[in-house]
């Protein structure tokens, strides 16, 4: 049973939520507990919306759920049913041993439910606390309108607008005012994994091997005292051919080139040198930037400046200025490429299909516009966008920031077709090199993003760590779970890993947990071997522990309604 989720994993959460509620119903029948399961589901939804950690509850979160979430979001027909549902959920998680180690004790959570129940009732009684969707949902229910009947709903809304239907207009005005004052969407702040950085010696060696850096140095030196440009800002044909020969570029284009634009490799390199502020145009001449001169002999600083100019380079490639927009989707390359860097860094240097980047750009533009706009682009415009992205990636590979490969697996290509919404998905797969990881790490820090250091997540519970490391390269993920295990007493680590493995169903997470067990000593290795025996044919999940086992029978808990007419839970 999964209890921790990544941002945006709505499908994974929906599946886990359904299974959790099924198990809750079985548990409720066994314990003769009768509560409204929809309210239990609402409490679980609160945790997913709050932090996506269904097994971690604090007193503050219980108070927030009852005092704010339920009054604002949840349509409650019987306010007295909410507290019993919360008590039942707490007992259910406790009986299954699903609370994570940093949750508040169940007794403390139960006390908080009792303490927050008055605030819950006050909030539910005042319609001004509702959000807009809940307000109208309550009005429909109160007036006997079926929400699934659009004609009846529209007729009711028309009556409410004309004053014929009785609704609390003061409450509606307050809700509308609050909606209007809602702050804009928060900045995108992805959860990044801890990734080890290469050492200084490795960075220097990688920078000195960079083919793009070598070419840009040679170009800057070639410019020397300046080169005259044509009236439209291009290199003259003779100078362009001389530069192509000097750099050993554009071999197949030299004989037929009539202008510098007919030499694509030279044109791209010139554009890149200008974007990196190595050369500039002054009064019709191309001149070296004097302040950049010392950088030519400082490989890491030069490499980083050239890397940071990649986004600016893309805005000038040409061909994407369609219908007056800076690009196909109304988003410039300088806006789009940081998304790619974040996705690649989140993979810890692992491979990422390029189609995922294209999909994210399209989804971002659609979200910003509030509607689907990317479908307005025709096939030609889409190919122009993809061509320019490919050119930038080729430049990054030349620099040594990324590695490019292609997937030929038919199943993977079918999956990419679903992502791309086209029959010819790009098979390109991108991965950051160690030098690229370092550069993106520095960029993310400058943007104010939190970038965890290796070992920083050692205080978290093991499932959260496995989820955070789920898309990262295997060797990096394994190193992180080893740091997690070594930060604890071996016995504590073994117990927590054992608890997790008893309910873990995600193969990648099981593999990480088993690897961590192997680092805890002989007892952990023996336990890992026993768990591996059950991977191929899992044993039935153990029944929840009976809190009354070994104790005298007690009266029913006063918090929990008891069903006396339930058939036996067989």
XYZ file of C-alpha atoms in Angstrom:
570
model
C 0.000 0.000 0.000
C 1.491 3.321 -1.087
C 1.219 6.190 1.365
C 3.624 8.751 -0.173
C 3.312 10.343 -3.619
C 5.225 12.672 -5.890
C 3.751 16.025 -6.988
C 1.231 15.545 -9.762
C 0.890 11.769 -9.318
C -2.898 12.011 -9.294
C -3.349 8.664 -11.022
C -1.152 6.848 -8.511
C -2.989 8.531 -5.659
C -6.407 7.652 -7.079
C -5.477 3.982 -7.254
C -4.014 3.946 -3.735
C -7.006 5.889 -2.364
C -9.417 3.340 -3.791
C -7.508 0.437 -2.249
C -7.127 2.201 1.079
C -10.860 2.818 1.304
C -11.579 -0.811 0.424
C -9.323 -1.931 3.251
C -10.946 0.632 5.550
C -14.379 -0.876 4.855
C -13.061 -4.360 5.690
C -11.503 -3.011 8.894
C -14.722 -1.171 9.820
C -16.799 -4.306 9.408
C -14.369 -6.334 11.472
C -14.448 -3.757 14.272
C -18.193 -3.050 13.888
C -17.548 0.630 13.201
C -20.130 2.578 11.246
C -18.972 5.886 9.788
C -19.508 7.802 6.565
C -16.751 6.526 4.266
C -17.044 9.643 2.086
C -15.851 11.715 5.050
C -12.911 9.356 5.565
C -12.076 9.805 1.876
C -12.252 13.587 2.302
C -9.759 13.417 5.170
C -7.397 11.359 3.010
C -7.850 13.871 0.164
C -6.834 16.627 2.558
C -3.528 14.884 3.275
C -2.801 14.372 -0.418
C -3.520 18.036 -1.123
C -1.472 19.135 1.894
C 1.755 17.143 1.547
C 0.980 13.838 -0.276
C 1.956 11.831 2.842
C -1.065 9.827 3.946
C 0.701 8.195 6.882
C 1.981 11.363 8.558
C -0.475 13.288 10.717
C 0.282 16.019 13.243
C -2.063 17.776 15.623
C -1.741 20.984 13.587
C -2.841 19.144 10.440
C -5.864 17.620 12.173
C -6.832 21.096 13.403
C -6.376 22.550 9.912
C -8.403 19.786 8.280
C -11.324 20.160 10.685
C -11.186 23.919 11.126
C -10.488 24.953 7.516
C -10.573 22.149 4.942
C -13.922 20.570 5.786
C -15.831 23.857 6.159
C -14.363 25.212 2.933
C -14.173 22.187 0.645
C -16.384 19.331 1.821
C -20.165 19.175 1.551
C -21.201 17.776 4.945
C -24.832 16.817 5.387
C -24.479 15.683 9.012
C -21.799 17.671 10.905
C -21.864 15.173 13.770
C -20.556 12.473 11.401
C -17.172 14.155 10.746
C -15.441 13.580 14.089
C -16.297 9.835 14.240
C -14.932 9.443 10.695
C -11.673 11.092 11.752
C -11.404 8.940 14.875
C -12.002 5.829 12.779
C -9.313 6.841 10.250
C -6.784 7.357 13.045
C -7.578 3.947 14.551
C -7.425 2.313 11.118
C -3.949 3.721 10.360
C -2.741 2.821 13.834
C -4.043 -0.771 13.668
C -2.285 -1.287 10.321
C 0.948 0.278 11.654
C 0.850 2.809 8.813
C 1.710 5.971 10.733
C 5.213 7.070 9.853
C 7.761 7.581 12.664
C 7.293 11.370 12.717
C 3.517 11.330 13.154
C 1.972 12.449 16.411
C 0.862 9.584 18.693
C -2.659 8.335 17.932
C -3.928 9.409 21.375
C -2.739 12.966 20.700
C -4.512 12.954 17.328
C -7.714 11.735 18.942
C -7.508 14.540 21.511
C -7.015 17.066 18.721
C -10.156 15.810 16.964
C -12.109 16.445 20.154
C -10.496 19.877 20.594
C -11.208 20.916 16.980
C -14.786 19.668 16.748
C -16.326 22.974 18.002
C -14.398 24.916 15.335
C -15.598 22.402 12.744
C -19.241 22.928 13.694
C -18.856 26.708 13.722
C -17.204 26.646 10.296
C -19.831 24.388 8.758
C -22.649 26.553 10.115
C -21.372 29.722 8.407
C -21.722 29.613 4.630
C -19.194 32.437 4.288
C -16.490 29.857 4.977
C -17.373 27.796 1.890
C -15.524 27.993 -1.382
C -17.548 28.795 -4.488
C -18.011 25.205 -5.646
C -19.183 23.999 -2.251
C -21.538 26.978 -1.851
C -23.441 26.151 -5.021
C -23.296 22.418 -4.285
C -25.017 23.025 -0.969
C -27.630 25.243 -2.627
C -28.387 22.552 -5.219
C -28.817 19.920 -2.508
C -30.952 22.203 -0.370
C -33.294 22.888 -3.288
C -33.436 19.251 -4.464
C -31.561 19.882 -7.719
C -29.662 16.963 -9.252
C -26.086 18.195 -10.014
C -25.920 15.694 -12.904
C -28.825 17.432 -14.683
C -27.284 20.438 -16.485
C -30.656 21.834 -17.573
C -32.002 21.806 -14.014
C -28.765 23.278 -12.667
C -28.811 26.122 -15.214
C -32.474 26.805 -14.515
C -31.706 27.059 -10.781
C -28.730 29.360 -11.374
C -30.898 31.613 -13.535
C -33.497 31.758 -10.765
C -30.799 32.533 -8.198
C -29.449 35.296 -10.411
C -32.868 36.899 -10.797
C -33.567 36.683 -7.065
C -36.288 34.025 -7.332
C -34.267 31.326 -5.546
C -33.444 31.843 -1.882
C -29.651 31.907 -1.386
C -27.540 33.740 1.187
C -26.359 36.677 -0.917
C -24.195 38.134 1.843
C -22.314 34.832 2.108
C -22.006 34.659 -1.696
C -20.605 38.195 -1.813
C -17.992 37.313 0.817
C -17.001 34.165 -1.081
C -16.675 36.109 -4.342
C -14.569 38.751 -2.613
C -12.248 36.088 -1.204
C -11.974 34.408 -4.607
C -11.034 37.727 -6.213
C -8.311 38.324 -3.618
C -6.833 34.844 -3.980
C -3.099 35.208 -4.679
C -1.865 34.189 -8.122
C -0.534 30.720 -8.708
C 2.599 30.071 -6.687
C 5.907 29.775 -8.459
C 6.868 26.329 -9.671
C 9.044 24.779 -6.973
C 9.774 21.134 -7.789
C 11.024 18.624 -5.227
C 14.574 17.798 -6.249
C 16.623 14.797 -5.137
C 20.036 14.989 -3.486
C 22.684 14.466 -6.167
C 26.459 14.230 -5.500
C 28.589 16.705 -7.428
C 31.855 15.942 -9.260
C 35.107 17.209 -7.764
C 37.049 20.247 -9.003
C 39.632 18.138 -10.848
C 36.899 16.322 -12.783
C 35.274 19.665 -13.688
C 38.515 21.111 -15.007
C 39.202 17.997 -17.055
C 35.687 18.008 -18.532
C 35.883 21.711 -19.395
C 39.232 21.267 -21.116
C 37.788 18.408 -23.202
C 34.801 20.492 -24.351
C 34.780 20.768 -28.126
C 32.476 23.793 -28.083
C 34.783 25.660 -25.697
C 37.747 24.971 -27.961
C 35.848 26.284 -30.995
C 34.673 29.416 -29.163
C 38.202 30.177 -28.000
C 39.490 29.859 -31.555
C 36.664 32.055 -32.872
C 37.362 34.769 -30.279
C 41.055 34.774 -31.155
C 40.226 34.792 -34.892
C 38.159 37.971 -34.471
C 41.280 39.752 -33.085
C 41.089 43.473 -33.940
C 37.660 43.116 -35.495
C 35.852 41.869 -38.581
C 33.643 44.054 -40.738
C 29.992 43.033 -41.020
C 27.573 43.525 -43.880
C 24.791 46.103 -43.694
C 22.407 43.470 -42.315
C 24.813 42.449 -39.542
C 26.324 39.283 -41.080
C 29.904 38.268 -41.671
C 30.971 38.795 -45.242
C 31.205 35.677 -47.394
C 35.000 35.718 -47.519
C 35.358 36.071 -43.737
C 32.714 33.397 -43.124
C 34.517 30.936 -45.395
C 37.837 31.796 -43.740
C 36.333 31.156 -40.303
C 34.824 27.842 -41.493
C 38.240 26.730 -42.726
C 39.915 27.938 -39.522
C 37.488 25.986 -37.346
C 37.133 23.020 -39.726
C 33.353 23.405 -39.909
C 30.651 23.292 -42.616
C 32.701 21.123 -44.991
C 29.736 20.224 -47.202
C 28.406 23.789 -47.441
C 31.537 25.806 -48.269
C 31.531 25.433 -52.049
C 27.878 26.432 -52.469
C 27.670 29.098 -49.749
C 26.717 32.556 -51.041
C 26.377 34.234 -47.618
C 27.371 33.402 -44.051
C 23.828 32.147 -43.453
C 24.598 29.256 -45.802
C 27.167 28.012 -43.276
C 24.925 26.757 -40.430
C 27.686 25.589 -38.073
C 29.582 28.855 -38.352
C 26.369 30.876 -37.960
C 25.413 28.995 -34.822
C 28.867 29.400 -33.326
C 28.889 33.140 -34.035
C 25.471 33.500 -32.443
C 26.683 31.525 -29.445
C 29.802 33.666 -29.005
C 27.625 36.780 -28.997
C 25.120 35.270 -26.547
C 27.999 34.329 -24.213
C 29.396 37.885 -24.454
C 32.699 36.730 -25.904
C 32.287 38.969 -28.967
C 30.032 41.941 -29.704
C 29.009 44.220 -32.558
C 30.203 47.832 -32.449
C 29.551 50.222 -35.363
C 29.284 47.489 -37.939
C 32.278 45.505 -36.739
C 32.536 42.251 -34.818
C 34.911 42.777 -31.891
C 36.086 40.619 -28.961
C 34.783 41.611 -25.529
C 37.855 42.759 -23.619
C 36.570 41.728 -20.199
C 36.067 38.175 -21.482
C 39.714 37.815 -22.472
C 40.935 36.436 -19.112
C 38.139 33.857 -19.125
C 39.652 32.123 -22.130
C 42.305 30.685 -19.797
C 39.893 29.839 -16.964
C 38.080 26.767 -18.292
C 35.413 26.290 -15.595
C 34.345 29.943 -15.566
C 34.298 30.054 -19.360
C 32.340 26.804 -19.569
C 29.729 28.065 -17.142
C 29.263 31.354 -19.016
C 28.804 29.507 -22.287
C 26.337 27.087 -20.682
C 24.254 29.913 -19.209
C 23.948 31.501 -22.652
C 22.191 28.498 -24.199
C 18.676 29.811 -23.516
C 19.498 33.204 -25.013
C 20.958 31.503 -28.041
C 17.666 29.764 -28.776
C 15.686 32.991 -29.021
C 17.671 33.978 -32.104
C 17.663 30.751 -34.103
C 15.005 31.928 -36.522
C 12.060 30.002 -37.890
C 10.100 30.042 -34.646
C 8.740 33.569 -34.938
C 5.338 32.306 -36.058
C 2.404 34.720 -36.167
C 4.484 37.278 -34.265
C 4.965 35.023 -31.222
C 8.438 34.386 -29.816
C 7.945 30.672 -30.429
C 5.418 28.065 -31.445
C 3.704 27.984 -28.055
C 4.099 31.610 -27.064
C 7.075 30.656 -24.899
C 10.663 31.552 -25.682
C 13.496 29.069 -25.401
C 14.947 31.038 -22.504
C 11.686 30.401 -20.618
C 11.365 26.778 -21.675
C 14.890 25.444 -21.215
C 14.977 25.831 -17.404
C 12.166 23.256 -17.329
C 14.409 20.837 -19.180
C 17.305 21.464 -16.795
C 15.085 20.817 -13.761
C 13.715 17.590 -15.267
C 17.207 16.347 -16.096
C 18.544 17.252 -12.657
C 15.591 15.513 -11.010
C 16.706 12.342 -12.802
C 20.148 12.645 -11.194
C 21.888 12.329 -14.535
C 19.594 9.534 -15.670
C 17.994 9.496 -19.143
C 14.834 11.517 -19.826
C 12.849 11.230 -23.091
C 12.753 14.565 -24.893
C 9.032 14.183 -25.541
C 8.404 14.709 -21.815
C 9.947 18.187 -22.147
C 7.778 19.033 -25.165
C 4.684 17.878 -23.267
C 5.564 19.950 -20.218
C 6.030 23.091 -22.325
C 2.654 22.581 -23.962
C 0.924 21.919 -20.639
C 2.524 24.996 -19.077
C 1.333 27.240 -21.892
C -2.160 25.760 -21.647
C -2.245 26.312 -17.876
C -1.103 29.918 -18.249
C -3.743 30.570 -20.907
C -6.491 28.758 -19.039
C -7.401 26.752 -22.137
C -5.858 24.472 -24.763
C -3.857 26.645 -27.149
C -1.060 24.395 -28.399
C -3.404 22.555 -30.771
C -3.758 25.769 -32.775
C -0.266 25.232 -34.159
C -0.003 23.337 -37.408
C 2.451 20.604 -38.231
C 4.928 23.013 -39.854
C 5.053 25.241 -36.788
C 5.520 22.245 -34.515
C 8.404 20.997 -36.605
C 10.050 24.425 -36.478
C 9.887 24.393 -32.678
C 11.289 20.869 -32.516
C 14.025 21.728 -34.993
C 15.228 24.622 -32.848
C 15.136 22.507 -29.671
C 17.219 19.882 -31.470
C 19.742 22.529 -32.539
C 20.124 23.705 -28.953
C 20.560 20.173 -27.672
C 23.227 19.526 -30.281
C 25.031 22.635 -29.048
C 24.768 21.439 -25.436
C 26.163 18.054 -26.437
C 29.038 19.796 -28.208
C 29.669 21.734 -25.017
C 29.696 18.524 -22.976
C 26.663 19.337 -20.808
C 24.450 16.489 -22.002
C 24.546 13.119 -23.707
C 22.049 12.281 -26.459
C 20.842 8.792 -27.346
C 17.725 7.344 -28.951
C 15.280 4.686 -27.838
C 14.354 2.029 -30.378
C 12.126 -0.036 -28.103
C 8.655 -0.354 -29.656
C 6.838 -0.247 -26.301
C 8.718 2.861 -25.224
C 7.947 4.558 -28.551
C 4.262 3.694 -28.135
C 4.324 5.279 -24.688
C 6.003 8.386 -26.123
C 3.297 8.595 -28.795
C 0.748 8.886 -25.998
C 2.802 11.646 -24.374
C 3.350 13.523 -27.648
C -0.177 13.043 -29.043
C 1.420 12.253 -32.413
C 2.360 9.151 -34.377
C 5.998 10.137 -34.909
C 7.383 10.912 -31.427
C 10.942 12.081 -31.073
C 12.991 9.046 -29.902
C 15.693 11.295 -28.422
C 16.713 10.604 -24.823
C 18.689 13.245 -22.905
C 20.939 12.872 -19.855
C 23.134 15.360 -18.016
C 26.859 14.693 -17.856
C 28.625 15.204 -14.484
C 29.661 18.659 -15.738
C 26.058 19.369 -16.719
C 24.829 18.257 -13.299
C 27.194 20.701 -11.642
C 26.156 23.565 -13.928
C 22.431 22.956 -13.400
C 23.026 22.643 -9.644
C 24.626 26.097 -9.626
C 21.817 27.495 -11.765
C 19.111 26.123 -9.449
C 20.820 27.590 -6.393
C 20.949 30.999 -8.092
C 17.201 30.726 -8.797
C 16.534 30.257 -5.091
C 15.397 26.640 -5.365
C 16.110 24.244 -2.540
C 18.599 21.646 -3.774
C 19.166 18.956 -1.122
C 22.695 17.803 -0.424
C 23.519 14.078 -0.225
C 22.340 12.726 3.117
C 19.977 15.661 3.759
C 16.925 13.398 3.631
C 18.324 10.899 6.125
C 15.879 12.059 8.820
C 12.848 11.301 6.648
C 10.906 8.054 6.700
C 12.078 5.411 4.259
C 9.051 5.496 1.944
C 9.367 9.249 1.453
C 13.049 8.802 0.615
C 12.313 6.005 -1.862
C 9.630 8.097 -3.568
C 11.943 11.117 -3.837
C 14.697 8.927 -5.325
C 12.340 6.961 -7.564
C 13.308 8.633 -10.857
C 17.010 9.071 -10.083
C 19.895 7.028 -11.463
C 20.167 3.753 -9.587
C 23.657 4.290 -8.182
C 22.695 7.693 -6.775
C 19.452 6.372 -5.255
C 21.289 3.450 -3.657
C 23.945 5.731 -2.210
C 21.232 7.872 -0.627
C 19.394 4.985 1.047
C 22.738 3.741 2.391
C 23.293 7.165 3.992
C 19.781 6.868 5.433
C 20.565 3.466 6.977
C 23.944 4.553 8.360
C 22.367 7.568 10.088
C 20.400 5.250 12.418
C 21.144 2.563 14.907
C 21.158 -0.720 12.950
C 18.234 -2.121 14.942
C 16.085 0.977 14.340
C 16.881 0.950 10.624
C 16.032 -2.769 10.341
C 12.684 -2.302 12.087
C 11.638 0.631 9.916
C 12.720 -1.102 6.712
C 10.870 -4.258 7.754
C 7.668 -2.272 8.414
C 7.938 -0.644 4.999
C 8.698 -3.839 3.083
C 5.663 -5.588 4.575
C 3.359 -3.218 2.675
C 5.565 -1.984 -0.194
C 4.331 -3.032 -3.646
C 6.451 -0.789 -5.905
C 9.368 -2.886 -7.255
C 11.790 0.050 -7.442
C 11.039 1.053 -3.850
C 11.416 -2.547 -2.651
C 14.782 -2.793 -4.360
C 16.036 0.348 -2.614
C 14.755 -0.807 0.770
C 16.356 -4.248 0.350
C 19.643 -2.602 -0.609
C 19.477 -0.454 2.530
C 18.806 -3.575 4.626
C 21.985 -5.107 3.286
C 23.966 -2.205 4.776
C 22.652 -2.675 8.327
C 24.683 -5.764 9.231
C 24.031 -9.515 9.471
C 20.513 -9.146 10.893
C 19.513 -6.823 8.061
C 20.990 -9.085 5.397
C 19.150 -12.090 6.817
C 15.879 -10.150 6.855
C 16.484 -8.970 3.283
C 16.966 -12.570 2.178
C 13.632 -13.539 3.777
C 11.837 -10.665 2.056
C 13.367 -11.632 -1.300
C 11.940 -15.133 -0.939
C 8.431 -13.666 -1.037
C 8.903 -11.305 -3.979
C 7.888 -13.775 -6.664
C 4.895 -15.053 -4.688
C 3.944 -12.515 -2.012
C 2.478 -13.831 1.193
C -0.970 -12.538 2.191
C -0.832 -9.232 3.988
C -0.877 -9.725 7.752
C -4.131 -8.833 9.449
C -4.083 -5.541 11.365
C -2.966 -5.975 14.908
C -5.817 -6.271 17.369
C -5.366 -3.545 19.964
C -7.425 -5.621 22.402
C -5.384 -8.816 22.117
C -4.163 -10.033 25.482
C -6.329 -7.544 27.392
C -9.699 -7.933 29.066
C -12.658 -7.055 26.915
C -13.454 -3.372 27.177
C -16.568 -1.346 26.554
C -16.902 0.244 23.115
C -14.883 3.421 22.683
C -17.187 6.392 23.366
C -15.873 8.140 20.261
C -16.934 5.429 17.840
C -20.519 4.474 16.968
C -21.000 0.708 17.143
C -23.077 -1.302 14.714
C -24.978 -4.075 16.455
C -26.660 -5.459 13.363
C -23.664 -6.141 11.140
C -23.345 -9.571 9.692
C -20.105 -11.346 10.682
C -17.089 -10.143 8.732
C -16.252 -13.369 6.966
